[in-house]
Amino acid sequence: MSGGGSQAAALMTVLDLEERAPDVFVGQTPTTRLQRIFGGQVAGQALVAAGRTVAGGRGVHSLHSYFLRPGDPHEELRYTVERIRDGRSFSSRRVIACQRRRGEDVAVFALTADFHAGEHAVVAHARPMPDVPRPEELPSLADHAAGHGELAAPALEISRAVEQRPLGNPFAPEPKTPPHTQTHAWMRVAGRLPDDAAVHAAALTFVTDLTLLSAGLARVGGGWGGRYVGASLDHAVWFHAPVRADEWFLYETDSPAASAGRALCFGSIWSAGGTHVATVAQEGLIRTLGE
C-alpha cells in the first residue's frame, strides 16, 4: 500500500501547520491540477490550529464554521486562534483564517470549536447503521469514473487522498424520490495515519465536505460537472465517539430542505463496526451553470 501511504502522508502535510507566532498558525495548499482550495482542507486546518492551543485530554466534540470568501490557492492561509474559554470540563476556541489580498488581510473562513474532557454518560443512545453492502463488495470511485472522462476528473482530483466505495454511480445518478433520498458511501483515508485522536478528527472533518452538498441534488439527479455548480456556505460537525479516519466508515447524506438557491444537507457517519461516530450539517449554494 505504498500509494495509499503516500496519500496519507500528503494529507498529513496539509494538516501539519507551522506556528508562526503564539496562537497564529500557517497552512499551505497542495499543488494539484485544479489549483483550488477545497473547503474540507481549510476546515481541517482550522481545527488543527484550534486543537494546538487546548490542553491534552480534551478532544473536540463539535465545530461550526462559515466559508466567507473563496480562498486563493497561491497564497498561504493564516489561522489566528482566540482562546474564548477554558473551564473545568470544556474549552472553546474561535479561529479566523485570513489571506493577503491587494496588500491587506481579508478573512476567508471562520470556525468555532468546542473541546470536552469527557465524563460519565448519564444517557447513551445512537442511530443504528443502515443495512448496506460492505465496502469490499462495491466498486471504487475510480471504477465508477471509467467512461465519464473530464466529468469525473474534478471529483477524482479532490478526493485522491480518500478511498471511496459509493453505493450507486455518483457520475450518473438517478433522481431519488421520498422517503428514499439518502445516499451512502464507504470512505477512508488512503494509507495509515498516526495514532492521534486530534489527527483523525481533523482528517474526518476534511472528508465530510467531499460529498455532502451532493445530497442537495439527489432529488433531481445529474450530479456535478454538468448543469450544476455549488459552493459550501457553512459546515458543522458533532463528534460522538472516537473514529479512525484511515479505516472504513459509512457516510450517509440527505437533504431535508432546499429553497432560494440553497440546500440544507445532513450527514451521519458510522464506523465499520456500526458505532455512530459523527453527525454533519451543511448549507450550500447550488446554481445552474451560467448564473
Short mmCIF file of C-alpha atoms in Angstrom, two decimals:
data_model
loop_
_atom_site.label_atom_id
_atom_site.label_comp_id
_atom_site.label_asym_id
_atom_site.label_seq_id
_atom_site.Cartn_x
_atom_site.Cartn_y
_atom_site.Cartn_z
CA MET A 1 0.00 0.00 0.00
CA SER A 2 2.80 2.40 -0.82
CA GLY A 3 0.46 4.53 -2.90
CA GLY A 4 -2.02 4.75 -0.02
CA GLY A 5 0.79 5.59 2.37
CA SER A 6 1.92 8.46 0.17
CA GLN A 7 -1.62 9.84 0.08
CA ALA A 8 -1.91 9.71 3.88
CA ALA A 9 1.47 11.46 4.07
CA ALA A 10 0.21 14.13 1.66
CA LEU A 11 -2.86 14.71 3.85
CA MET A 12 -0.66 14.93 6.94
CA THR A 13 1.41 17.59 5.17
CA VAL A 14 -1.77 19.62 4.63
CA LEU A 15 -2.76 19.25 8.29
CA ASP A 16 0.74 19.91 9.70
CA LEU A 17 0.62 23.66 10.34
CA GLU A 18 3.55 25.97 11.05
CA GLU A 19 3.29 28.00 14.26
CA ARG A 20 4.28 31.48 13.07
CA ALA A 21 3.58 33.27 16.41
CA PRO A 22 1.69 32.49 19.64
CA ASP A 23 -1.79 31.25 18.59
CA VAL A 24 -1.04 32.03 14.91
CA PHE A 25 -0.58 29.11 12.51
CA VAL A 26 0.08 28.94 8.78
CA GLY A 27 -1.15 26.28 6.37
CA GLN A 28 -0.36 25.57 2.74
CA THR A 29 -2.47 24.35 -0.17
CA PRO A 30 -1.12 21.34 -2.07
CA THR A 31 -0.37 21.78 -5.75
CA THR A 32 -2.99 20.00 -7.85
CA ARG A 33 -4.24 20.11 -11.41
CA LEU A 34 -7.34 22.00 -10.26
CA GLN A 35 -5.40 24.53 -8.14
CA ARG A 36 -8.23 25.40 -5.80
CA ILE A 37 -8.76 25.41 -2.04
CA PHE A 38 -11.14 22.65 -1.03
CA GLY A 39 -13.47 23.54 1.84
CA GLY A 40 -12.58 20.45 3.84
CA GLN A 41 -8.93 21.49 3.70
CA VAL A 42 -9.45 24.85 5.40
CA ALA A 43 -11.89 23.35 7.94
CA GLY A 44 -9.44 20.59 8.84
CA GLN A 45 -6.54 23.04 9.12
CA ALA A 46 -8.57 25.42 11.31
CA LEU A 47 -9.49 22.54 13.63
CA VAL A 48 -5.81 21.59 13.92
CA ALA A 49 -4.95 25.21 14.78
CA ALA A 50 -7.63 25.31 17.48
CA GLY A 51 -6.54 21.98 18.94
CA ARG A 52 -2.92 23.09 19.21
CA THR A 53 -4.00 25.60 21.89
CA VAL A 54 -6.05 23.16 24.01
CA ALA A 55 -4.68 21.17 26.93
CA GLY A 56 -4.18 17.45 26.41
CA GLY A 57 -7.05 15.17 27.31
CA ARG A 58 -9.73 17.39 25.79
CA GLY A 59 -10.97 16.18 22.43
CA VAL A 60 -13.13 18.15 20.02
CA HIS A 61 -16.84 17.42 20.36
CA SER A 62 -18.23 19.97 17.87
CA LEU A 63 -17.27 22.58 15.33
CA HIS A 64 -19.28 25.23 13.50
CA SER A 65 -17.86 27.17 10.57
CA TYR A 66 -18.57 29.61 7.76
CA PHE A 67 -16.94 29.89 4.35
CA LEU A 68 -16.68 33.66 3.90
CA ARG A 69 -14.75 34.07 0.63
CA PRO A 70 -13.16 31.79 -1.97
CA GLY A 71 -9.57 31.00 -0.99
CA ASP A 72 -6.58 31.72 -3.21
CA PRO A 73 -4.52 28.50 -3.59
CA HIS A 74 -1.40 30.52 -4.36
CA GLU A 75 -1.45 32.37 -1.01
CA GLU A 76 -0.74 30.91 2.43
CA LEU A 77 -3.61 30.59 4.89
CA ARG A 78 -3.01 32.20 8.28
CA TYR A 79 -5.10 30.90 11.18
CA THR A 80 -5.44 33.10 14.26
CA VAL A 81 -6.86 31.38 17.33
CA GLU A 82 -8.81 33.18 20.05
CA ARG A 83 -8.98 31.38 23.39
CA ILE A 84 -12.59 32.05 24.34
CA ARG A 85 -12.90 29.77 27.37
CA ASP A 86 -11.04 27.19 29.42
CA GLY A 87 -13.46 25.82 32.00
CA ARG A 88 -13.43 22.84 34.28
CA SER A 89 -14.62 20.46 31.54
CA PHE A 90 -14.82 22.48 28.31
CA SER A 91 -12.52 24.63 26.20
CA SER A 92 -13.81 26.88 23.41
CA ARG A 93 -11.81 28.36 20.56
CA ARG A 94 -12.56 30.74 17.69
CA VAL A 95 -10.38 30.62 14.57
CA ILE A 96 -10.24 33.15 11.72
CA ALA A 97 -8.43 32.18 8.52
CA CYS A 98 -7.02 35.11 6.54
CA GLN A 99 -5.15 35.66 3.30
CA ARG A 100 -3.39 38.66 1.79
CA ARG A 101 -5.39 40.37 -0.93
CA ARG A 102 -4.08 43.54 -2.56
CA GLY A 103 -1.84 44.33 0.37
CA GLU A 104 -4.33 43.71 3.17
CA ASP A 105 -5.60 40.78 5.22
CA VAL A 106 -9.09 39.50 4.48
CA ALA A 107 -10.99 36.76 6.29
CA VAL A 108 -11.89 33.75 4.14
CA PHE A 109 -13.12 31.32 6.83
CA ALA A 110 -14.32 31.36 10.45
CA LEU A 111 -14.61 28.43 12.85
CA THR A 112 -15.70 27.92 16.43
CA ALA A 113 -14.77 24.62 18.06
CA ASP A 114 -15.52 23.19 21.49
CA PHE A 115 -13.41 20.60 23.32
CA HIS A 116 -14.53 18.37 26.19
CA ALA A 117 -12.62 16.43 28.81
CA GLY A 118 -15.26 13.68 28.74
CA GLU A 119 -17.34 12.38 31.62
CA HIS A 120 -19.70 9.63 32.73
CA ALA A 121 -22.62 9.20 30.30
CA VAL A 122 -25.99 9.68 32.01
CA VAL A 123 -27.76 8.90 28.74
CA ALA A 124 -26.40 6.95 25.80
CA HIS A 125 -28.16 6.18 22.52
CA ALA A 126 -27.38 6.34 18.81
CA ARG A 127 -28.86 5.73 15.39
CA PRO A 128 -28.28 2.21 14.10
CA MET A 129 -26.16 1.86 10.99
CA PRO A 130 -28.15 1.24 7.79
CA ASP A 131 -28.03 -2.25 6.35
CA VAL A 132 -25.95 -1.71 3.21
CA PRO A 133 -23.35 -3.75 1.32
CA ARG A 134 -19.84 -3.78 2.80
CA PRO A 135 -17.06 -1.79 1.08
CA GLU A 136 -15.30 -4.90 -0.28
CA GLU A 137 -18.50 -5.73 -2.19
CA LEU A 138 -18.62 -2.37 -4.00
CA PRO A 139 -16.72 -0.79 -6.91
CA SER A 140 -14.34 2.10 -6.20
CA LEU A 141 -14.88 5.72 -7.18
CA ALA A 142 -12.31 5.23 -9.96
CA ASP A 143 -14.30 2.25 -11.26
CA HIS A 144 -17.43 4.42 -11.42
CA ALA A 145 -15.47 7.20 -13.14
CA ALA A 146 -14.42 5.00 -16.06
CA GLY A 147 -16.10 6.26 -19.20
CA HIS A 148 -17.02 9.67 -17.75
CA GLY A 149 -13.78 11.44 -18.73
CA GLU A 150 -13.48 15.09 -17.73
CA LEU A 151 -16.84 14.99 -15.96
CA ALA A 152 -15.28 12.76 -13.30
CA ALA A 153 -11.83 14.39 -13.21
CA PRO A 154 -12.55 17.07 -10.55
CA ALA A 155 -14.02 14.57 -8.07
CA LEU A 156 -11.10 12.19 -8.55
CA GLU A 157 -8.59 15.01 -8.06
CA ILE A 158 -10.19 16.43 -4.92
CA SER A 159 -10.61 13.04 -3.28
CA ARG A 160 -7.32 11.41 -4.25
CA ALA A 161 -6.27 11.10 -0.58
CA VAL A 162 -9.55 9.33 0.26
CA GLU A 163 -10.73 5.93 -0.90
CA GLN A 164 -14.44 5.85 -1.71
CA ARG A 165 -16.86 2.99 -2.36
CA PRO A 166 -20.20 4.65 -3.17
CA LEU A 167 -23.49 2.81 -3.44
CA GLY A 168 -24.54 3.78 -6.96
CA ASN A 169 -22.65 5.74 -9.59
CA PRO A 170 -22.15 9.38 -8.46
CA PHE A 171 -21.29 10.41 -12.03
CA ALA A 172 -24.61 9.21 -13.46
CA PRO A 173 -27.07 9.42 -10.55
CA GLU A 174 -30.74 8.71 -10.95
CA PRO A 175 -33.20 11.09 -9.24
CA LYS A 176 -34.28 9.87 -5.80
CA THR A 177 -37.84 10.14 -4.50
CA PRO A 178 -39.01 10.49 -0.88
CA PRO A 179 -38.74 8.81 1.51
CA HIS A 180 -35.66 7.13 0.00
CA THR A 181 -33.49 10.18 -0.74
CA GLN A 182 -30.39 9.11 1.22
CA THR A 183 -27.03 8.49 -0.43
CA HIS A 184 -24.41 6.16 1.05
CA ALA A 185 -20.67 5.74 0.55
CA TRP A 186 -17.90 3.93 2.39
CA MET A 187 -14.80 6.09 2.84
CA ARG A 188 -11.34 6.02 4.43
CA VAL A 189 -8.11 7.96 4.16
CA ALA A 190 -5.74 6.10 1.83
CA GLY A 191 -2.85 4.79 3.93
CA ARG A 192 -2.14 4.94 7.65
CA LEU A 193 -2.44 7.99 9.89
CA PRO A 194 -0.69 8.49 13.25
CA ASP A 195 -2.34 7.19 16.42
CA ASP A 196 -3.54 10.67 17.42
CA ALA A 197 -7.25 11.34 18.01
CA ALA A 198 -6.82 15.00 17.02
CA VAL A 199 -5.36 13.98 13.64
CA HIS A 200 -8.25 11.61 12.97
CA ALA A 201 -10.83 14.28 13.92
CA ALA A 202 -9.19 16.76 11.51
CA ALA A 203 -8.97 14.14 8.76
CA LEU A 204 -12.62 13.20 9.25
CA THR A 205 -13.53 16.90 9.04
CA PHE A 206 -11.61 17.07 5.75
CA VAL A 207 -13.57 14.12 4.36
CA THR A 208 -17.02 15.28 5.49
CA ASP A 209 -17.02 18.14 2.97
CA LEU A 210 -16.22 15.89 -0.02
CA THR A 211 -19.74 14.75 -0.94
CA LEU A 212 -22.20 16.39 1.46
CA LEU A 213 -23.56 19.08 -0.85
CA SER A 214 -24.30 16.43 -3.48
CA ALA A 215 -27.25 15.44 -1.28
CA GLY A 216 -28.91 18.66 -2.42
CA LEU A 217 -29.05 17.29 -5.97
CA ALA A 218 -30.25 13.79 -5.08
CA ARG A 219 -33.90 14.52 -5.98
CA VAL A 220 -33.06 15.94 -9.39
CA GLY A 221 -30.11 13.71 -10.35
CA GLY A 222 -27.49 14.97 -12.75
CA GLY A 223 -24.59 15.48 -10.36
CA TRP A 224 -21.74 17.99 -10.63
CA GLY A 225 -19.84 18.86 -13.77
CA GLY A 226 -22.96 19.02 -15.93
CA ARG A 227 -25.69 21.60 -15.36
CA TYR A 228 -24.90 22.48 -11.76
CA VAL A 229 -22.22 24.21 -9.69
CA GLY A 230 -22.16 24.53 -5.93
CA ALA A 231 -20.32 26.08 -3.01
CA SER A 232 -20.36 25.38 0.73
CA LEU A 233 -21.70 28.23 2.87
CA ASP A 234 -21.32 26.75 6.35
CA HIS A 235 -20.31 23.44 7.88
CA ALA A 236 -20.79 21.81 11.27
CA VAL A 237 -19.60 18.50 12.75
CA TRP A 238 -20.56 16.84 16.04
CA PHE A 239 -18.20 14.08 17.18
CA HIS A 240 -19.99 11.38 19.21
CA ALA A 241 -17.30 8.71 19.55
CA PRO A 242 -13.67 8.16 18.54
CA VAL A 243 -13.08 7.04 14.96
CA ARG A 244 -10.09 6.17 12.83
CA ALA A 245 -10.35 8.09 9.57
CA ASP A 246 -7.96 5.61 7.92
CA GLU A 247 -10.38 2.72 8.45
CA TRP A 248 -13.63 2.24 6.55
CA PHE A 249 -16.58 4.30 7.76
CA LEU A 250 -20.06 4.68 6.26
CA TYR A 251 -21.20 8.17 5.30
CA GLU A 252 -24.95 8.68 4.81
CA THR A 253 -26.10 12.03 3.40
CA ASP A 254 -29.54 13.55 2.80
CA SER A 255 -31.13 16.94 2.20
CA PRO A 256 -34.38 17.68 4.08
CA ALA A 257 -34.93 21.15 2.58
CA ALA A 258 -33.81 23.36 -0.30
CA SER A 259 -35.01 26.80 -1.38
CA ALA A 260 -33.79 30.19 -2.64
CA GLY A 261 -30.73 28.61 -4.26
CA ARG A 262 -29.59 26.96 -1.01
CA ALA A 263 -29.73 23.32 0.08
CA LEU A 264 -29.52 22.13 3.67
CA CYS A 265 -27.71 18.80 3.89
CA PHE A 266 -27.20 16.40 6.81
CA GLY A 267 -24.74 13.54 7.18
CA SER A 268 -24.33 10.64 9.59
CA ILE A 269 -21.14 8.60 9.96
CA TRP A 270 -20.72 5.08 11.35
CA SER A 271 -17.56 3.10 11.95
CA ALA A 272 -17.30 -0.24 10.19
CA GLY A 273 -18.33 -1.86 13.48
CA GLY A 274 -21.64 0.04 13.49
CA THR A 275 -20.90 2.81 16.02
CA HIS A 276 -22.48 6.16 15.19
CA VAL A 277 -19.38 8.36 15.45
CA ALA A 278 -20.37 11.75 13.97
CA THR A 279 -23.18 13.91 12.60
CA VAL A 280 -22.63 16.61 9.99
CA ALA A 281 -24.67 19.54 8.70
CA GLN A 282 -24.06 21.95 5.86
CA GLU A 283 -25.91 24.57 3.86
CA GLY A 284 -24.64 25.13 0.36
CA LEU A 285 -25.33 27.25 -2.69
CA ILE A 286 -26.46 25.39 -5.81
CA ARG A 287 -26.73 27.16 -9.17
CA THR A 288 -27.05 26.17 -12.78
CA LEU A 289 -24.05 26.88 -14.98
CA GLY A 290 -24.07 30.41 -16.37
CA GLU A 291 -25.94 32.03 -13.45
#
